[in-house]
Amino acid sequence: MAVLGIESSAHTFGVGIVDNGKVVANAKAMYKIGSKGMIPKEVAGTHIKNAPMVIEEAMHEAGLRFSDIEAIGYTKGPGIGYCLHVGMLSAKTLAKKLNVPIIPVNHGIGHVEIAKNRAKLKDPLALYVSGGNSQILKRYGMNYKILGETFDVGIGNMLDSLARALGLYPAWGSTVEKTALEGSYVDMPYTVKGMDFSFTGMLTHASKMRGKKSNRDICFSVQETAYAMLVEATERALLLTNSKELCVCGGVAQSKRLKEMLKGMADEHRVRFGYAEDTFNADNGAMIALVAEKMLASGLSERLSDCSIEQRYRIDGARLWKE
Ligand code: FE2
């Protein structure tokens, strides 16, 4: 069973193909984020231009013909409306042309499932950290439950905003991580309430330090503090749920330092810790194809005329398949 998945919730237009749980293609094209951040109409325009090429590239990588594709999945949400629309319309066009089922997928579930798949985990507690989302998740029966989450922005957006405030280029989290390498610690606000956390206070505080402390020290201190907050909340959830497995997923899971800190905590509790390769933690079509394949096997497809997008599609409101 080969299923093609389309991801377009933010700056990436990704097309992945999965065959019986195995990723056989993962093509993508990215909008380059400038100093003004993401301008939704511009991003969507780039996706429209890139869509045919990325679909072709994925088919070529998989070595398949369109007649081998049995279903099309797409990201229903959460994400940027204009961008989600491009993915949905591409998926609907393909599904109609090929006369195959179409499956709307929750983006966050895609991130968790690809981490489980790549790290060979069965039932992990998941720390999902990306631009717009920061959540601690666990599947219970037919629902994902959000055990903890950010009160304000996702950690990825906070790090990108910090990079812009400090004049770093390119203005995103990996630049913060590189800048932090030789830094020394200065105090930052630390906000954890139970299993929830907040980042905007730290962002405001750190942005005002520009010129007073070195960028190295600011980046190092924000990173250490923000990751310590995530690790504390995750540890609490791990003990509460008595989970034996932990995964980290989403764009910020590409951070070496965050994985190092989580591994240290997981080792202390003799919990198995895993994650996907960076290309699968960044937004990608393979994770959407993977979930779509599972949903298809449980008969969870959608009528073409009922397909929609949902900018605030929460993971705890998404349909799940039987395992
Ligand atoms: Fe994402």
PDB file of N, CA and C in Angstrom, residues 86-183:
ATOM      1  N   VAL A  86      -3.058  25.490   0.107  1.00  0.00           N
ATOM      2  CA  VAL A  86      -2.295  25.012  -1.057  1.00  0.00           C
ATOM      3  C   VAL A  86      -2.130  23.492  -0.980  1.00  0.00           C
ATOM      4  N   GLY A  87      -1.804  22.991   0.223  1.00  0.00           N
ATOM      5  CA  GLY A  87      -1.643  21.542   0.403  1.00  0.00           C
ATOM      6  C   GLY A  87      -2.942  20.804   0.162  1.00  0.00           C
ATOM      7  N   MET A  88      -4.040  21.350   0.723  1.00  0.00           N
ATOM      8  CA  MET A  88      -5.331  20.671   0.559  1.00  0.00           C
ATOM      9  C   MET A  88      -5.738  20.640  -0.915  1.00  0.00           C
ATOM     10  N   LEU A  89      -5.565  21.764  -1.612  1.00  0.00           N
ATOM     11  CA  LEU A  89      -5.974  21.799  -3.022  1.00  0.00           C
ATOM     12  C   LEU A  89      -5.105  20.869  -3.871  1.00  0.00           C
ATOM     13  N   SER A  90      -3.814  20.799  -3.555  1.00  0.00           N
ATOM     14  CA  SER A  90      -2.936  19.863  -4.281  1.00  0.00           C
ATOM     15  C   SER A  90      -3.407  18.431  -4.036  1.00  0.00           C
ATOM     16  N   ALA A  91      -3.735  18.127  -2.780  1.00  0.00           N
ATOM     17  CA  ALA A  91      -4.177  16.764  -2.420  1.00  0.00           C
ATOM     18  C   ALA A  91      -5.503  16.425  -3.101  1.00  0.00           C
ATOM     19  N   LYS A  92      -6.434  17.387  -3.096  1.00  0.00           N
ATOM     20  CA  LYS A  92      -7.745  17.126  -3.714  1.00  0.00           C
ATOM     21  C   LYS A  92      -7.600  16.897  -5.221  1.00  0.00           C
ATOM     22  N   THR A  93      -6.730  17.708  -5.845  1.00  0.00           N
ATOM     23  CA  THR A  93      -6.516  17.559  -7.295  1.00  0.00           C
ATOM     24  C   THR A  93      -5.961  16.171  -7.605  1.00  0.00           C
ATOM     25  N   LEU A  94      -4.968  15.750  -6.820  1.00  0.00           N
ATOM     26  CA  LEU A  94      -4.354  14.430  -7.052  1.00  0.00           C
ATOM     27  C   LEU A  94      -5.354  13.303  -6.785  1.00  0.00           C
ATOM     28  N   ALA A  95      -6.078  13.413  -5.664  1.00  0.00           N
ATOM     29  CA  ALA A  95      -7.021  12.346  -5.296  1.00  0.00           C
ATOM     30  C   ALA A  95      -8.112  12.200  -6.348  1.00  0.00           C
ATOM     31  N   LYS A  96      -8.555  13.344  -6.880  1.00  0.00           N
ATOM     32  CA  LYS A  96      -9.616  13.300  -7.900  1.00  0.00           C
ATOM     33  C   LYS A  96      -9.079  12.677  -9.193  1.00  0.00           C
ATOM     34  N   LYS A  97      -7.888  13.111  -9.572  1.00  0.00           N
ATOM     35  CA  LYS A  97      -7.278  12.617 -10.814  1.00  0.00           C
ATOM     36  C   LYS A  97      -7.023  11.102 -10.729  1.00  0.00           C
ATOM     37  N   LEU A  98      -6.530  10.663  -9.586  1.00  0.00           N
ATOM     38  CA  LEU A  98      -6.171   9.242  -9.433  1.00  0.00           C
ATOM     39  C   LEU A  98      -7.349   8.402  -8.963  1.00  0.00           C
ATOM     40  N   ASN A  99      -8.435   9.096  -8.576  1.00  0.00           N
ATOM     41  CA  ASN A  99      -9.633   8.415  -8.060  1.00  0.00           C
ATOM     42  C   ASN A  99      -9.304   7.520  -6.853  1.00  0.00           C
ATOM     43  N   VAL A 100      -8.637   8.122  -5.884  1.00  0.00           N
ATOM     44  CA  VAL A 100      -8.253   7.391  -4.662  1.00  0.00           C
ATOM     45  C   VAL A 100      -8.764   8.166  -3.442  1.00  0.00           C
ATOM     46  N   PRO A 101      -8.848   7.503  -2.264  1.00  0.00           N
ATOM     47  CA  PRO A 101      -9.339   8.191  -1.068  1.00  0.00           C
ATOM     48  C   PRO A 101      -8.413   9.331  -0.639  1.00  0.00           C
ATOM     49  N   ILE A 102      -8.996  10.294   0.060  1.00  0.00           N
ATOM     50  CA  ILE A 102      -8.226  11.424   0.591  1.00  0.00           C
ATOM     51  C   ILE A 102      -8.384  11.453   2.112  1.00  0.00           C
ATOM     52  N   ILE A 103      -7.289  11.773   2.802  1.00  0.00           N
ATOM     53  CA  ILE A 103      -7.290  11.673   4.270  1.00  0.00           C
ATOM     54  C   ILE A 103      -6.683  12.925   4.898  1.00  0.00           C
ATOM     55  N   PRO A 104      -7.497  13.707   5.630  1.00  0.00           N
ATOM     56  CA  PRO A 104      -6.964  14.883   6.343  1.00  0.00           C
ATOM     57  C   PRO A 104      -6.238  14.434   7.607  1.00  0.00           C
ATOM     58  N   VAL A 105      -5.054  15.008   7.839  1.00  0.00           N
ATOM     59  CA  VAL A 105      -4.196  14.549   8.941  1.00  0.00           C
ATOM     60  C   VAL A 105      -3.848  15.721   9.867  1.00  0.00           C
ATOM     61  N   ASN A 106      -3.814  15.444  11.163  1.00  0.00           N
ATOM     62  CA  ASN A 106      -3.351  16.439  12.134  1.00  0.00           C
ATOM     63  C   ASN A 106      -1.819  16.488  12.102  1.00  0.00           C
ATOM     64  N   HIS A 107      -1.296  17.682  11.938  1.00  0.00           N
ATOM     65  CA  HIS A 107       0.155  17.887  11.788  1.00  0.00           C
ATOM     66  C   HIS A 107       0.945  17.368  13.003  1.00  0.00           C
ATOM     67  N   GLY A 108       0.449  17.642  14.193  1.00  0.00           N
ATOM     68  CA  GLY A 108       1.152  17.224  15.417  1.00  0.00           C
ATOM     69  C   GLY A 108       1.226  15.714  15.533  1.00  0.00           C
ATOM     70  N   ILE A 109       0.134  15.046  15.161  1.00  0.00           N
ATOM     71  CA  ILE A 109       0.148  13.578  15.194  1.00  0.00           C
ATOM     72  C   ILE A 109       1.197  13.050  14.221  1.00  0.00           C
ATOM     73  N   GLY A 110       1.333  13.733  13.085  1.00  0.00           N
ATOM     74  CA  GLY A 110       2.377  13.354  12.132  1.00  0.00           C
ATOM     75  C   GLY A 110       3.755  13.385  12.778  1.00  0.00           C
ATOM     76  N   HIS A 111       4.045  14.467  13.503  1.00  0.00           N
ATOM     77  CA  HIS A 111       5.359  14.581  14.158  1.00  0.00           C
ATOM     78  C   HIS A 111       5.583  13.437  15.159  1.00  0.00           C
ATOM     79  N   VAL A 112       4.559  13.142  15.968  1.00  0.00           N
ATOM     80  CA  VAL A 112       4.724  12.090  16.986  1.00  0.00           C
ATOM     81  C   VAL A 112       4.898  10.722  16.319  1.00  0.00           C
ATOM     82  N   GLU A 113       4.065  10.452  15.310  1.00  0.00           N
ATOM     83  CA  GLU A 113       4.094   9.118  14.695  1.00  0.00           C
ATOM     84  C   GLU A 113       5.401   8.852  13.942  1.00  0.00           C
ATOM     85  N   ILE A 114       5.957   9.883  13.301  1.00  0.00           N
ATOM     86  CA  ILE A 114       7.215   9.636  12.574  1.00  0.00           C
ATOM     87  C   ILE A 114       8.345   9.396  13.576  1.00  0.00           C
ATOM     88  N   ALA A 115       8.279  10.060  14.725  1.00  0.00           N
ATOM     89  CA  ALA A 115       9.314   9.820  15.755  1.00  0.00           C
ATOM     90  C   ALA A 115       9.188   8.385  16.270  1.00  0.00           C
ATOM     91  N   LYS A 116       7.955   7.944  16.537  1.00  0.00           N
ATOM     92  CA  LYS A 116       7.736   6.561  16.992  1.00  0.00           C
ATOM     93  C   LYS A 116       8.255   5.573  15.952  1.00  0.00           C
ATOM     94  N   ASN A 117       7.938   5.851  14.702  1.00  0.00           N
ATOM     95  CA  ASN A 117       8.306   4.958  13.600  1.00  0.00           C
ATOM     96  C   ASN A 117       9.824   4.860  13.445  1.00  0.00           C
ATOM     97  N   ARG A 118      10.499   6.009  13.422  1.00  0.00           N
ATOM     98  CA  ARG A 118      11.945   6.011  13.186  1.00  0.00           C
ATOM     99  C   ARG A 118      12.726   5.478  14.385  1.00  0.00           C
ATOM    100  N   ALA A 119      12.212   5.759  15.609  1.00  0.00           N
ATOM    101  CA  ALA A 119      12.936   5.339  16.823  1.00  0.00           C
ATOM    102  C   ALA A 119      12.461   3.973  17.315  1.00  0.00           C
ATOM    103  N   LYS A 120      11.500   3.384  16.592  1.00  0.00           N
ATOM    104  CA  LYS A 120      10.946   2.073  16.958  1.00  0.00           C
ATOM    105  C   LYS A 120      10.427   2.057  18.406  1.00  0.00           C
ATOM    106  N   LEU A 121       9.594   3.027  18.723  1.00  0.00           N
ATOM    107  CA  LEU A 121       8.957   3.089  20.034  1.00  0.00           C
ATOM    108  C   LEU A 121       7.489   2.692  19.876  1.00  0.00           C
ATOM    109  N   LYS A 122       6.914   2.137  20.958  1.00  0.00           N
ATOM    110  CA  LYS A 122       5.523   1.670  20.851  1.00  0.00           C
ATOM    111  C   LYS A 122       4.520   2.658  21.437  1.00  0.00           C
ATOM    112  N   ASP A 123       4.774   3.067  22.673  1.00  0.00           N
ATOM    113  CA  ASP A 123       3.761   3.871  23.369  1.00  0.00           C
ATOM    114  C   ASP A 123       4.455   4.956  24.205  1.00  0.00           C
ATOM    115  N   PRO A 124       5.166   5.869  23.539  1.00  0.00           N
ATOM    116  CA  PRO A 124       5.958   6.833  24.318  1.00  0.00           C
ATOM    117  C   PRO A 124       5.146   8.024  24.818  1.00  0.00           C
ATOM    118  N   LEU A 125       5.644   8.647  25.871  1.00  0.00           N
ATOM    119  CA  LEU A 125       5.259  10.017  26.181  1.00  0.00           C
ATOM    120  C   LEU A 125       6.002  10.853  25.147  1.00  0.00           C
ATOM    121  N   ALA A 126       5.335  11.871  24.595  1.00  0.00           N
ATOM    122  CA  ALA A 126       5.982  12.652  23.538  1.00  0.00           C
ATOM    123  C   ALA A 126       6.106  14.115  23.936  1.00  0.00           C
ATOM    124  N   LEU A 127       7.300  14.652  23.776  1.00  0.00           N
ATOM    125  CA  LEU A 127       7.498  16.099  23.888  1.00  0.00           C
ATOM    126  C   LEU A 127       7.550  16.628  22.461  1.00  0.00           C
ATOM    127  N   TYR A 128       6.521  17.407  22.111  1.00  0.00           N
ATOM    128  CA  TYR A 128       6.393  17.931  20.748  1.00  0.00           C
ATOM    129  C   TYR A 128       6.751  19.418  20.771  1.00  0.00           C
ATOM    130  N   VAL A 129       7.877  19.745  20.161  1.00  0.00           N
ATOM    131  CA  VAL A 129       8.380  21.117  20.224  1.00  0.00           C
ATOM    132  C   VAL A 129       8.670  21.649  18.823  1.00  0.00           C
ATOM    133  N   SER A 130       7.942  22.698  18.437  1.00  0.00           N
ATOM    134  CA  SER A 130       8.145  23.250  17.099  1.00  0.00           C
ATOM    135  C   SER A 130       7.960  24.754  17.156  1.00  0.00           C
ATOM    136  N   GLY A 131       7.823  25.381  15.976  1.00  0.00           N
ATOM    137  CA  GLY A 131       7.629  26.825  15.949  1.00  0.00           C
ATOM    138  C   GLY A 131       6.382  27.231  16.706  1.00  0.00           C
ATOM    139  N   GLY A 132       5.260  26.690  16.281  1.00  0.00           N
ATOM    140  CA  GLY A 132       3.980  27.113  16.853  1.00  0.00           C
ATOM    141  C   GLY A 132       3.473  26.274  18.002  1.00  0.00           C
ATOM    142  N   ASN A 133       4.125  25.162  18.282  1.00  0.00           N
ATOM    143  CA  ASN A 133       3.594  24.251  19.309  1.00  0.00           C
ATOM    144  C   ASN A 133       4.658  23.798  20.296  1.00  0.00           C
ATOM    145  N   SER A 134       4.248  23.655  21.534  1.00  0.00           N
ATOM    146  CA  SER A 134       5.108  23.023  22.546  1.00  0.00           C
ATOM    147  C   SER A 134       4.156  22.290  23.487  1.00  0.00           C
ATOM    148  N   GLN A 135       4.144  20.976  23.388  1.00  0.00           N
ATOM    149  CA  GLN A 135       3.159  20.187  24.138  1.00  0.00           C
ATOM    150  C   GLN A 135       3.766  18.881  24.627  1.00  0.00           C
ATOM    151  N   ILE A 136       3.235  18.384  25.739  1.00  0.00           N
ATOM    152  CA  ILE A 136       3.594  17.054  26.235  1.00  0.00           C
ATOM    153  C   ILE A 136       2.363  16.180  26.000  1.00  0.00           C
ATOM    154  N   LEU A 137       2.543  15.085  25.253  1.00  0.00           N
ATOM    155  CA  LEU A 137       1.413  14.315  24.740  1.00  0.00           C
ATOM    156  C   LEU A 137       1.509  12.838  25.097  1.00  0.00           C
ATOM    157  N   LYS A 138       0.350  12.240  25.243  1.00  0.00           N
ATOM    158  CA  LYS A 138       0.321  10.785  25.443  1.00  0.00           C
ATOM    159  C   LYS A 138      -0.981  10.260  24.842  1.00  0.00           C
ATOM    160  N   ARG A 139      -0.879   9.146  24.138  1.00  0.00           N
ATOM    161  CA  ARG A 139      -2.089   8.548  23.583  1.00  0.00           C
ATOM    162  C   ARG A 139      -2.761   7.667  24.623  1.00  0.00           C
ATOM    163  N   TYR A 140      -4.061   7.882  24.809  1.00  0.00           N
ATOM    164  CA  TYR A 140      -4.885   7.018  25.669  1.00  0.00           C
ATOM    165  C   TYR A 140      -6.046   6.530  24.825  1.00  0.00           C
ATOM    166  N   GLY A 141      -6.065   5.252  24.468  1.00  0.00           N
ATOM    167  CA  GLY A 141      -7.148   4.702  23.648  1.00  0.00           C
ATOM    168  C   GLY A 141      -7.261   5.435  22.324  1.00  0.00           C
ATOM    169  N   MET A 142      -8.401   6.054  22.073  1.00  0.00           N
ATOM    170  CA  MET A 142      -8.636   6.713  20.792  1.00  0.00           C
ATOM    171  C   MET A 142      -8.408   8.223  20.854  1.00  0.00           C
ATOM    172  N   ASN A 143      -7.653   8.674  21.847  1.00  0.00           N
ATOM    173  CA  ASN A 143      -7.365  10.107  21.978  1.00  0.00           C
ATOM    174  C   ASN A 143      -5.912  10.374  22.340  1.00  0.00           C
ATOM    175  N   TYR A 144      -5.383  11.458  21.782  1.00  0.00           N
ATOM    176  CA  TYR A 144      -4.143  11.999  22.343  1.00  0.00           C
ATOM    177  C   TYR A 144      -4.543  12.995  23.415  1.00  0.00           C
ATOM    178  N   LYS A 145      -3.925  12.903  24.579  1.00  0.00           N
ATOM    179  CA  LYS A 145      -4.189  13.878  25.629  1.00  0.00           C
ATOM    180  C   LYS A 145      -2.998  14.831  25.722  1.00  0.00           C
ATOM    181  N   ILE A 146      -3.315  16.118  25.908  1.00  0.00           N
ATOM    182  CA  ILE A 146      -2.261  17.121  26.119  1.00  0.00           C
ATOM    183  C   ILE A 146      -2.070  17.244  27.624  1.00  0.00           C
ATOM    184  N   LEU A 147      -0.949  16.734  28.110  1.00  0.00           N
ATOM    185  CA  LEU A 147      -0.700  16.749  29.562  1.00  0.00           C
ATOM    186  C   LEU A 147      -0.105  18.080  30.001  1.00  0.00           C
ATOM    187  N   GLY A 148       0.593  18.736  29.091  1.00  0.00           N
ATOM    188  CA  GLY A 148       1.184  20.031  29.410  1.00  0.00           C
ATOM    189  C   GLY A 148       1.433  20.771  28.119  1.00  0.00           C
ATOM    190  N   GLU A 149       1.412  22.121  28.187  1.00  0.00           N
ATOM    191  CA  GLU A 149       1.692  22.883  26.967  1.00  0.00           C
ATOM    192  C   GLU A 149       2.080  24.308  27.304  1.00  0.00           C
ATOM    193  N   THR A 150       2.520  25.031  26.274  1.00  0.00           N
ATOM    194  CA  THR A 150       2.909  26.419  26.486  1.00  0.00           C
ATOM    195  C   THR A 150       1.665  27.278  26.724  1.00  0.00           C
ATOM    196  N   PHE A 151       1.798  28.237  27.632  1.00  0.00           N
ATOM    197  CA  PHE A 151       0.707  29.186  27.875  1.00  0.00           C
ATOM    198  C   PHE A 151       0.655  30.251  26.782  1.00  0.00           C
ATOM    199  N   ASP A 152       1.776  30.428  26.068  1.00  0.00           N
ATOM    200  CA  ASP A 152       1.795  31.510  25.074  1.00  0.00           C
ATOM    201  C   ASP A 152       2.355  31.031  23.744  1.00  0.00           C
ATOM    202  N   VAL A 153       3.631  31.269  23.448  1.00  0.00           N
ATOM    203  CA  VAL A 153       4.155  30.898  22.122  1.00  0.00           C
ATOM    204  C   VAL A 153       4.853  29.538  22.173  1.00  0.00           C
ATOM    205  N   GLY A 154       5.011  28.932  20.999  1.00  0.00           N
ATOM    206  CA  GLY A 154       5.810  27.722  20.894  1.00  0.00           C
ATOM    207  C   GLY A 154       7.271  28.078  21.084  1.00  0.00           C
ATOM    208  N   ILE A 155       8.057  27.122  21.551  1.00  0.00           N
ATOM    209  CA  ILE A 155       9.472  27.434  21.828  1.00  0.00           C
ATOM    210  C   ILE A 155      10.232  27.810  20.549  1.00  0.00           C
ATOM    211  N   GLY A 156       9.858  27.215  19.426  1.00  0.00           N
ATOM    212  CA  GLY A 156      10.535  27.531  18.160  1.00  0.00           C
ATOM    213  C   GLY A 156      10.324  28.988  17.772  1.00  0.00           C
ATOM    214  N   ASN A 157       9.085  29.469  17.901  1.00  0.00           N
ATOM    215  CA  ASN A 157       8.813  30.876  17.573  1.00  0.00           C
ATOM    216  C   ASN A 157       9.547  31.798  18.530  1.00  0.00           C
ATOM    217  N   MET A 158       9.636  31.378  19.798  1.00  0.00           N
ATOM    218  CA  MET A 158      10.362  32.198  20.777  1.00  0.00           C
ATOM    219  C   MET A 158      11.832  32.313  20.366  1.00  0.00           C
ATOM    220  N   LEU A 159      12.445  31.195  19.971  1.00  0.00           N
ATOM    221  CA  LEU A 159      13.868  31.225  19.584  1.00  0.00           C
ATOM    222  C   LEU A 159      14.080  32.038  18.299  1.00  0.00           C
ATOM    223  N   ASP A 160      13.138  31.890  17.336  1.00  0.00           N
ATOM    224  CA  ASP A 160      13.232  32.688  16.097  1.00  0.00           C
ATOM    225  C   ASP A 160      13.106  34.182  16.414  1.00  0.00           C
ATOM    226  N   SER A 161      12.156  34.521  17.302  1.00  0.00           N
ATOM    227  CA  SER A 161      11.961  35.937  17.680  1.00  0.00           C
ATOM    228  C   SER A 161      13.200  36.475  18.379  1.00  0.00           C
ATOM    229  N   LEU A 162      13.810  35.636  19.216  1.00  0.00           N
ATOM    230  CA  LEU A 162      15.033  36.061  19.912  1.00  0.00           C
ATOM    231  C   LEU A 162      16.143  36.352  18.893  1.00  0.00           C
ATOM    232  N   ALA A 163      16.278  35.441  17.916  1.00  0.00           N
ATOM    233  CA  ALA A 163      17.311  35.627  16.889  1.00  0.00           C
ATOM    234  C   ALA A 163      17.096  36.951  16.161  1.00  0.00           C
ATOM    235  N   ARG A 164      15.823  37.268  15.831  1.00  0.00           N
ATOM    236  CA  ARG A 164      15.534  38.542  15.154  1.00  0.00           C
ATOM    237  C   ARG A 164      15.857  39.721  16.069  1.00  0.00           C
ATOM    238  N   ALA A 165      15.458  39.606  17.350  1.00  0.00           N
ATOM    239  CA  ALA A 165      15.683  40.706  18.308  1.00  0.00           C
ATOM    240  C   ALA A 165      17.174  40.972  18.504  1.00  0.00           C
ATOM    241  N   LEU A 166      17.997  39.935  18.370  1.00  0.00           N
ATOM    242  CA  LEU A 166      19.444  40.098  18.575  1.00  0.00           C
ATOM    243  C   LEU A 166      20.180  40.407  17.267  1.00  0.00           C
ATOM    244  N   GLY A 167      19.434  40.452  16.167  1.00  0.00           N
ATOM    245  CA  GLY A 167      20.045  40.750  14.869  1.00  0.00           C
ATOM    246  C   GLY A 167      20.842  39.592  14.302  1.00  0.00           C
ATOM    247  N   LEU A 168      20.513  38.360  14.697  1.00  0.00           N
ATOM    248  CA  LEU A 168      21.230  37.190  14.176  1.00  0.00           C
ATOM    249  C   LEU A 168      20.675  36.810  12.811  1.00  0.00           C
ATOM    250  N   TYR A 169      21.524  36.210  11.981  1.00  0.00           N
ATOM    251  CA  TYR A 169      21.065  35.768  10.660  1.00  0.00           C
ATOM    252  C   TYR A 169      21.695  34.425  10.313  1.00  0.00           C
ATOM    253  N   PRO A 170      20.944  33.466   9.744  1.00  0.00           N
ATOM    254  CA  PRO A 170      19.492  33.522   9.563  1.00  0.00           C
ATOM    255  C   PRO A 170      18.788  33.482  10.915  1.00  0.00           C
ATOM    256  N   ALA A 171      17.627  34.142  10.965  1.00  0.00           N
ATOM    257  CA  ALA A 171      16.968  34.359  12.257  1.00  0.00           C
ATOM    258  C   ALA A 171      16.122  33.150  12.650  1.00  0.00           C
ATOM    259  N   TRP A 172      16.770  32.084  13.041  1.00  0.00           N
ATOM    260  CA  TRP A 172      16.014  30.951  13.561  1.00  0.00           C
ATOM    261  C   TRP A 172      16.793  30.212  14.640  1.00  0.00           C
ATOM    262  N   GLY A 173      16.176  29.187  15.200  1.00  0.00           N
ATOM    263  CA  GLY A 173      16.692  28.525  16.394  1.00  0.00           C
ATOM    264  C   GLY A 173      18.082  27.933  16.248  1.00  0.00           C
ATOM    265  N   SER A 174      18.395  27.388  15.060  1.00  0.00           N
ATOM    266  CA  SER A 174      19.717  26.753  14.917  1.00  0.00           C
ATOM    267  C   SER A 174      20.826  27.801  15.020  1.00  0.00           C
ATOM    268  N   THR A 175      20.533  29.052  14.633  1.00  0.00           N
ATOM    269  CA  THR A 175      21.530  30.125  14.776  1.00  0.00           C
ATOM    270  C   THR A 175      21.706  30.454  16.258  1.00  0.00           C
ATOM    271  N   VAL A 176      20.617  30.425  17.006  1.00  0.00           N
ATOM    272  CA  VAL A 176      20.697  30.647  18.461  1.00  0.00           C
ATOM    273  C   VAL A 176      21.575  29.555  19.068  1.00  0.00           C
ATOM    274  N   GLU A 177      21.370  28.311  18.638  1.00  0.00           N
ATOM    275  CA  GLU A 177      22.143  27.194  19.198  1.00  0.00           C
ATOM    276  C   GLU A 177      23.637  27.355  18.893  1.00  0.00           C
ATOM    277  N   LYS A 178      23.953  27.773  17.669  1.00  0.00           N
ATOM    278  CA  LYS A 178      25.377  27.978  17.312  1.00  0.00           C
ATOM    279  C   LYS A 178      25.966  29.128  18.122  1.00  0.00           C
ATOM    280  N   THR A 179      25.206  30.211  18.250  1.00  0.00           N
ATOM    281  CA  THR A 179      25.699  31.395  18.985  1.00  0.00           C
ATOM    282  C   THR A 179      25.901  31.058  20.462  1.00  0.00           C
ATOM    283  N   ALA A 180      25.113  30.114  20.977  1.00  0.00           N
ATOM    284  CA  ALA A 180      25.143  29.786  22.412  1.00  0.00           C
ATOM    285  C   ALA A 180      26.360  28.958  22.815  1.00  0.00           C
ATOM    286  N   LEU A 181      27.090  28.427  21.824  1.00  0.00           N
ATOM    287  CA  LEU A 181      28.095  27.401  22.122  1.00  0.00           C
ATOM    288  C   LEU A 181      29.121  27.793  23.198  1.00  0.00           C
ATOM    289  N   GLU A 182      29.599  29.040  23.172  1.00  0.00           N
ATOM    290  CA  GLU A 182      30.653  29.437  24.115  1.00  0.00           C
ATOM    291  C   GLU A 182      30.134  30.405  25.170  1.00  0.00           C
ATOM    292  N   GLY A 183      28.831  30.432  25.372  1.00  0.00           N
ATOM    293  CA  GLY A 183      28.261  31.435  26.268  1.00  0.00           C
ATOM    294  C   GLY A 183      28.379  31.097  27.746  1.00  0.00           C
TER     295      GLY A 183
END
